Amino acid sequence: MRKVVKFALCAVTFLMGVNAGSAWAQDGPKDANTQSEVTEDFKPAVSTNQQGKQYPMVNSQRRVRAQISAPNAQSVKLDIGGVKYEMKKDEKGVWTGESEPQDEGFHYYQLEIDGASVPDPNSLYYYGASRWGSGIDIPAHDQEFYELKNVPHGEIREVYYYSETNKQMRHCFIYTPPCYNKNTQKRYPVLYLQHGGGENEYGWPQQGKTGLIIDNLIAEGKAEPFIIVMDNGTWTMPRPQAQQRPQGEQRPQQRPQGQRRRGFQLPTGWADGFMKTLINDIIPMVDANYRTLADSEHRAMAGLSMGAMQTKAITLANPNTFSYVGLFSGGTISPEEVEKSEGFKKNNKLVFVSFGSREIERPRGGQNPGEIAEQLKNYGMNSHFYVSPETAHEWQTWRRSLYQFAQLVFKK
Amino acid sequence: MRKVVKFALCAVTFLMGVNAGSAWAQDGPKDANTQSEVTEDFKPAVSTNQQGKQYPMVNSQRRVRAQISAPNAQSVKLDIGGVKYEMKKDEKGVWTGESEPQDEGFHYYQLEIDGASVPDPNSLYYYGASRWGSGIDIPAHDQEFYELKNVPHGEIREVYYYSETNKQMRHCFIYTPPCYNKNTQKRYPVLYLQHGGGENEYGWPQQGKTGLIIDNLIAEGKAEPFIIVMDNGTWTMPRPQAQQRPQGEQRPQQRPQGQRRRGFQLPTGWADGFMKTLINDIIPMVDANYRTLADSEHRAMAGLSMGAMQTKAITLANPNTFSYVGLFSGGTISPEEVEKSEGFKKNNKLVFVSFGSREIERPRGGQNPGEIAEQLKNYGMNSHFYVSPETAHEWQTWRRSLYQFAQLVFKK
């Protein structure tokens, strides 16, 4: 019974990631027409706006105010966090409107103009919710840890390689730490870091701020320098033949089969499909081309949401390949599950589990993941549990999770 | 008189780059309502569409067909190449429409929904015309040279560094060739490659296909392996204080001062501003962190449009810093200009000049740039002139120019 409940929790968080990645996603889309007490201290969302654009703005209540010129439109809405907010037109045909307060951190959004859902031409674009679209960063009390500073910076390298498993060229990003180009004899440990459902390999380098987070930690002496590989974990069912979808039909989203799990047998598709590529192609490519410490003691895997579920499945199925494990908003590992993976307990040096506080404050009957982490610690493992304050299934949770995880990994 | 005419030509091509980068830009925006003989063999523009999206499509006539659901809109237009094409609504509220035939290669475009200019939610996004927005690649008869192939690939590295000149962190991309990680003792020549007006450091790596072009050339043994630095050459007038623009007002575009040039005195701002950063910060940063051949004999500069004008101004002003020069769609270098730069003729190993055929087929009274290139050859320099067939002031011209230039640079 316990396993069923835990899987249900995983499935909920996974689907939240696919649908919206927001605090309000679980309530579904709705319209919001009234707002009260809007504080007039809006400032441009500089880190996610296109250069020189004043809108969208954010105020001290963390409301988002968007603006667009649409002189002939009948209706324009700001669509953020699964909620649509009516905007109002002025005499020049410029529409302006604001949202209810949002959580600190990053949110996907879009505009709806006379029924057309489109990116805001003022924002930068990010891949999430299965599309490239607008994103906005709400200033956070702790944003200092992912700000661009005048410290030594690593590189994020765009890499193409051939996958024998997939019989095609693939694309990933590889972070190398600041000292990598200087210490040309030194070898480094490697973290394989996976995005969530409806996202891709751009998630961690862009909205995840991976490079800046690790650069800042290394500059402060809080993290060991290590390589980070950010690949695309999306597993696509091969189509029997090229099919064109009818006009206007949305692309079907890939979802995990809702099967009950026995032990840690891999779920069909979304975990084992990527596992083959990771084990057979990605890890050998990285060890061949970068100065890695190419053993399990210096190899970690972590991921968010779907990526956490993949991390759990893949590391339990490959206990001699990874020694450090991070699950961000995507489940836990219990002593019972460890028992079923021969060698996992002996080889593992860290199991890190995290959630946003809003993900676990209303438990759906499942066991508190912190309790499972405590059980794992009592079972004799290096178990860490972290809760991101006042965030949900969203990027601020995962930026903070990476920040915490990076201070623990490769240190034992 | 000759110099004035040549500068006028430069200014025209520069402004074309700022405004649209398209064959039709010089005719200004216009509406187009009728199309005849549309061939029904449209296929998805896979290389520039978001994954899984069927639209926009391109047919064998090189017409672009876009589609968007906008059930409550009164008017939807496809806006490409400075021309707006009316789209038509079906009974489900889905709008579809196509353009007149476009040149082969890459074009910026957008949709206009009831007066709002927005990105097409189906396309990938590119920076040009001073905004991130939609782009589409029209299949080209010679596209093989920039296709993704199973050959050894270099890396494009995202780099942050501090500029003493600008007193701020800056951002660039650095291409390292496929052998860079293997031959850890080898040092490489460096090309500094600049974008055009209204573009930024993403232009060459993304729509320019720089990595793929060079990887393919190296795989075929047609180019020497070299490093390519792609930085942001946009020069912004420092504001005396933070100013917020009124709502709805567009950001003013940076344009060169229209001053007449004497010799090769640097134009104010857009060339000398970037020159200081390049000479004082970027080149030393690159030579300190990468295995470069850090002398003028192994250093090249090239650019497109505004970037070509910067290249001309900066290489003539620094004859002992660069030995190879490439000007794509942005002017020529005459023997008279070389005469005024002490040491330029002696140190220079290549002056490469190129244009799209549609840029020079209707000369505006200026001298044919091919004639100037011929004069330079007769003057005793290694002068090469290339014309991209049936393209205008647009990326296909510049992809082809890079392809040609890369086969000549660092070979003398």
GROMACS .gro file of C-alpha atoms in nm, chain A residues 42-44 50-55 57 65 67-74 90 92 94 96 111-121 123-125 127 130-133 148-151 153-162 169-170 174 176 178 180-182 185 200 205 212 215 232 236 239 243-245 247-248 250-251 288-290, chain B residues 42-44 50-55 57 67-74 90 92 94 96 111-121 123-125 127 130-133 148-151 153-162 169-170 174 176 180-182 184-185 200 205 212 215 232 236 239 243-248 250-251 288-290:
model
  164
   42PHE     CA    1   0.626   4.801  -1.050
   43LYS     CA    2   0.974   4.756  -1.195
   44PRO     CA    3   1.084   4.588  -1.520
   50GLN     CA    4   1.421   4.136  -2.378
   51GLN     CA    5   1.693   4.399  -2.363
   52GLY     CA    6   1.553   4.747  -2.315
   53LYS     CA    7   1.192   4.636  -2.262
   54GLN     CA    8   1.008   4.793  -1.971
   55TYR     CA    9   0.729   4.531  -1.961
   57MET     CA   10   0.699   4.442  -1.466
   65ARG     CA   11   0.199   4.348  -1.501
   67GLN     CA   12   0.149   4.530  -2.162
   68ILE     CA   13   0.099   4.496  -2.537
   69SER     CA   14  -0.023   4.715  -2.821
   70ALA     CA   15  -0.323   4.546  -2.988
   71PRO     CA   16  -0.540   4.831  -3.114
   72ASN     CA   17  -0.803   4.617  -3.290
   73ALA     CA   18  -0.834   4.339  -3.031
   74GLN     CA   19  -1.154   4.273  -2.837
   90ASP     CA   20  -0.628   5.251  -2.326
   92LYS     CA   21  -0.408   5.427  -2.789
   94VAL     CA   22  -0.234   4.952  -2.558
   96THR     CA   23  -0.223   4.653  -1.964
  111LEU     CA   24  -0.074   3.626  -2.365
  112GLU     CA   25  -0.415   3.546  -2.510
  113ILE     CA   26  -0.520   3.787  -2.785
  114ASP     CA   27  -0.874   3.733  -2.912
  115GLY     CA   28  -0.841   3.364  -2.836
  116ALA     CA   29  -0.485   3.317  -2.972
  117SER     CA   30  -0.228   3.202  -2.717
  118VAL     CA   31   0.102   3.366  -2.809
  119PRO     CA   32   0.434   3.456  -2.650
  120ASP     CA   33   0.469   3.806  -2.510
  121PRO     CA   34   0.694   3.992  -2.758
  123SER     CA   35   1.000   3.863  -2.286
  124LEU     CA   36   1.282   3.621  -2.344
  125TYR     CA   37   1.177   3.268  -2.433
  127TYR     CA   38   1.129   2.582  -2.308
  130SER     CA   39   0.619   2.149  -2.404
  131ARG     CA   40   0.676   2.475  -2.588
  132TRP     CA   41   0.916   2.767  -2.624
  133GLY     CA   42   0.736   3.062  -2.473
  148LEU     CA   43   2.574   3.710  -1.232
  149LYS     CA   44   2.882   3.824  -1.037
  150ASN     CA   45   3.238   3.919  -1.120
  151VAL     CA   46   3.378   3.584  -1.011
  153HIS     CA   47   3.305   3.161  -1.452
  154GLY     CA   48   3.285   2.817  -1.600
  155GLU     CA   49   3.161   2.749  -1.951
  156ILE     CA   50   2.841   2.593  -2.074
  157ARG     CA   51   2.930   2.407  -2.389
  158GLU     CA   52   2.686   2.309  -2.661
  159VAL     CA   53   2.770   1.957  -2.774
  160TYR     CA   54   2.648   1.738  -3.061
  161TYR     CA   55   2.718   1.365  -3.056
  162TYR     CA   56   2.598   1.051  -3.226
  169MET     CA   57   2.266   1.289  -3.362
  170ARG     CA   58   2.182   1.424  -3.017
  174ILE     CA   59   2.804   2.043  -2.061
  176THR     CA   60   3.285   2.282  -1.709
  178PRO     CA   61   3.610   2.784  -1.395
  180TYR     CA   62   3.889   2.348  -1.612
  181ASN     CA   63   4.082   2.540  -1.880
  182LYS     CA   64   4.366   2.629  -1.642
  185GLN     CA   65   4.594   1.787  -1.589
  200ASN     CA   66   1.435   1.980  -2.241
  205PRO     CA   67   2.129   2.603  -1.823
  212LEU     CA   68   2.576   3.088  -1.221
  215ASP     CA   69   3.020   2.942  -1.029
  232ASN     CA   70   1.740   1.568  -2.308
  236THR     CA   71   0.942   0.970  -2.745
  239ARG     CA   72   0.608   0.647  -3.463
  243GLN     CA   73   0.201   1.109  -3.936
  244GLN     CA   74   0.071   1.457  -3.985
  245ARG     CA   75  -0.165   1.568  -3.715
  247GLN     CA   76  -0.479   2.116  -3.826
  248GLY     CA   77  -0.504   2.272  -3.484
  250GLN     CA   78  -0.208   1.968  -3.009
  251ARG     CA   79   0.087   1.738  -2.992
  288ALA     CA   80   3.606   1.003  -2.373
  289ASN     CA   81   3.603   1.377  -2.440
  290TYR     CA   82   3.635   1.546  -2.100
  454PHE     CA   83   0.397   2.245  -4.840
  455LYS     CA   84   0.621   2.074  -4.586
  456PRO     CA   85   0.699   2.172  -4.223
  462GLN     CA   86   0.939   2.407  -3.253
  463GLN     CA   87   0.967   2.031  -3.209
  464GLY     CA   88   0.660   1.851  -3.340
  465LYS     CA   89   0.500   2.158  -3.497
  466GLN     CA   90   0.367   2.119  -3.850
  467TYR     CA   91   0.341   2.493  -3.918
  469MET     CA   92   0.538   2.522  -4.383
  479GLN     CA   93  -0.127   2.889  -3.920
  480ILE     CA   94  -0.264   2.991  -3.581
  481SER     CA   95  -0.581   2.938  -3.381
  482ALA     CA   96  -0.738   3.277  -3.302
  483PRO     CA   97  -1.113   3.212  -3.289
  484ASN     CA   98  -1.215   3.565  -3.185
  485ALA     CA   99  -0.975   3.764  -3.402
  486GLN     CA  100  -1.096   3.994  -3.681
  502ASP     CA  101  -1.184   2.852  -4.110
  504LYS     CA  102  -1.292   2.634  -3.623
  506VAL     CA  103  -0.792   2.859  -3.726
  508THR     CA  104  -0.403   3.007  -4.244
  523LEU     CA  105   0.224   3.744  -3.692
  524GLU     CA  106  -0.011   4.039  -3.657
  525ILE     CA  107  -0.326   3.955  -3.463
  526ASP     CA  108  -0.582   4.237  -3.453
  527GLY     CA  109  -0.299   4.488  -3.467
  528ALA     CA  110  -0.065   4.315  -3.219
  529SER     CA  111   0.273   4.208  -3.360
  530VAL     CA  112   0.369   3.885  -3.185
  531PRO     CA  113   0.596   3.585  -3.237
  532ASP     CA  114   0.443   3.280  -3.401
  533PRO     CA  115   0.401   3.026  -3.116
  535SER     CA  116   0.849   2.872  -3.444
  536LEU     CA  117   1.182   2.881  -3.269
  537TYR     CA  118   1.305   3.230  -3.175
  539TYR     CA  119   1.749   3.766  -3.222
  542SER     CA  120   1.638   4.432  -3.246
  543ARG     CA  121   1.410   4.171  -3.095
  544TRP     CA  122   1.380   3.800  -3.018
  545GLY     CA  123   1.115   3.671  -3.255
  560LEU     CA  124   2.389   1.858  -3.900
  561LYS     CA  125   2.594   1.551  -3.997
  562ASN     CA  126   2.753   1.261  -3.816
  563VAL     CA  127   3.102   1.412  -3.831
  565HIS     CA  128   3.176   1.834  -3.389
  566GLY     CA  129   3.335   2.125  -3.213
  567GLU     CA  130   3.177   2.298  -2.918
  568ILE     CA  131   3.012   2.637  -2.888
  569ARG     CA  132   3.093   2.761  -2.540
  570GLU     CA  133   2.895   3.023  -2.352
  571VAL     CA  134   3.142   3.251  -2.176
  572TYR     CA  135   3.103   3.531  -1.918
  573TYR     CA  136   3.393   3.769  -1.855
  574TYR     CA  137   3.453   4.104  -1.694
  581MET     CA  138   3.027   4.151  -1.707
  582ARG     CA  139   2.993   4.061  -2.073
  586ILE     CA  140   3.343   3.077  -2.844
  588THR     CA  141   3.640   2.545  -3.046
  592TYR     CA  142   4.051   2.099  -2.949
  593ASN     CA  143   3.976   1.861  -2.660
  594LYS     CA  144   4.195   1.583  -2.803
  596THR     CA  145   4.573   1.924  -2.573
  597GLN     CA  146   4.909   2.070  -2.672
  612ASN     CA  147   2.370   4.019  -3.113
  617PRO     CA  148   2.593   3.052  -3.354
  624LEU     CA  149   2.792   2.326  -3.834
  627ASP     CA  150   3.257   2.131  -3.852
  644ASN     CA  151   2.825   4.148  -2.899
  648THR     CA  152   2.510   5.160  -2.667
  651ARG     CA  153   2.258   5.704  -2.055
  655GLN     CA  154   1.525   5.668  -1.787
  656GLN     CA  155   1.196   5.492  -1.819
  657ARG     CA  156   1.038   5.530  -2.158
  658PRO     CA  157   0.670   5.619  -2.174
  659GLN     CA  158   0.433   5.329  -2.220
  660GLY     CA  159   0.421   5.190  -2.571
  662GLN     CA  160   0.972   5.176  -2.888
  663ARG     CA  161   1.335   5.155  -2.786
  700ALA     CA  162   4.465   3.393  -2.160
  701ASN     CA  163   4.203   3.118  -2.145
  702TYR     CA  164   4.228   2.928  -2.474
   0.00000   0.00000   0.00000
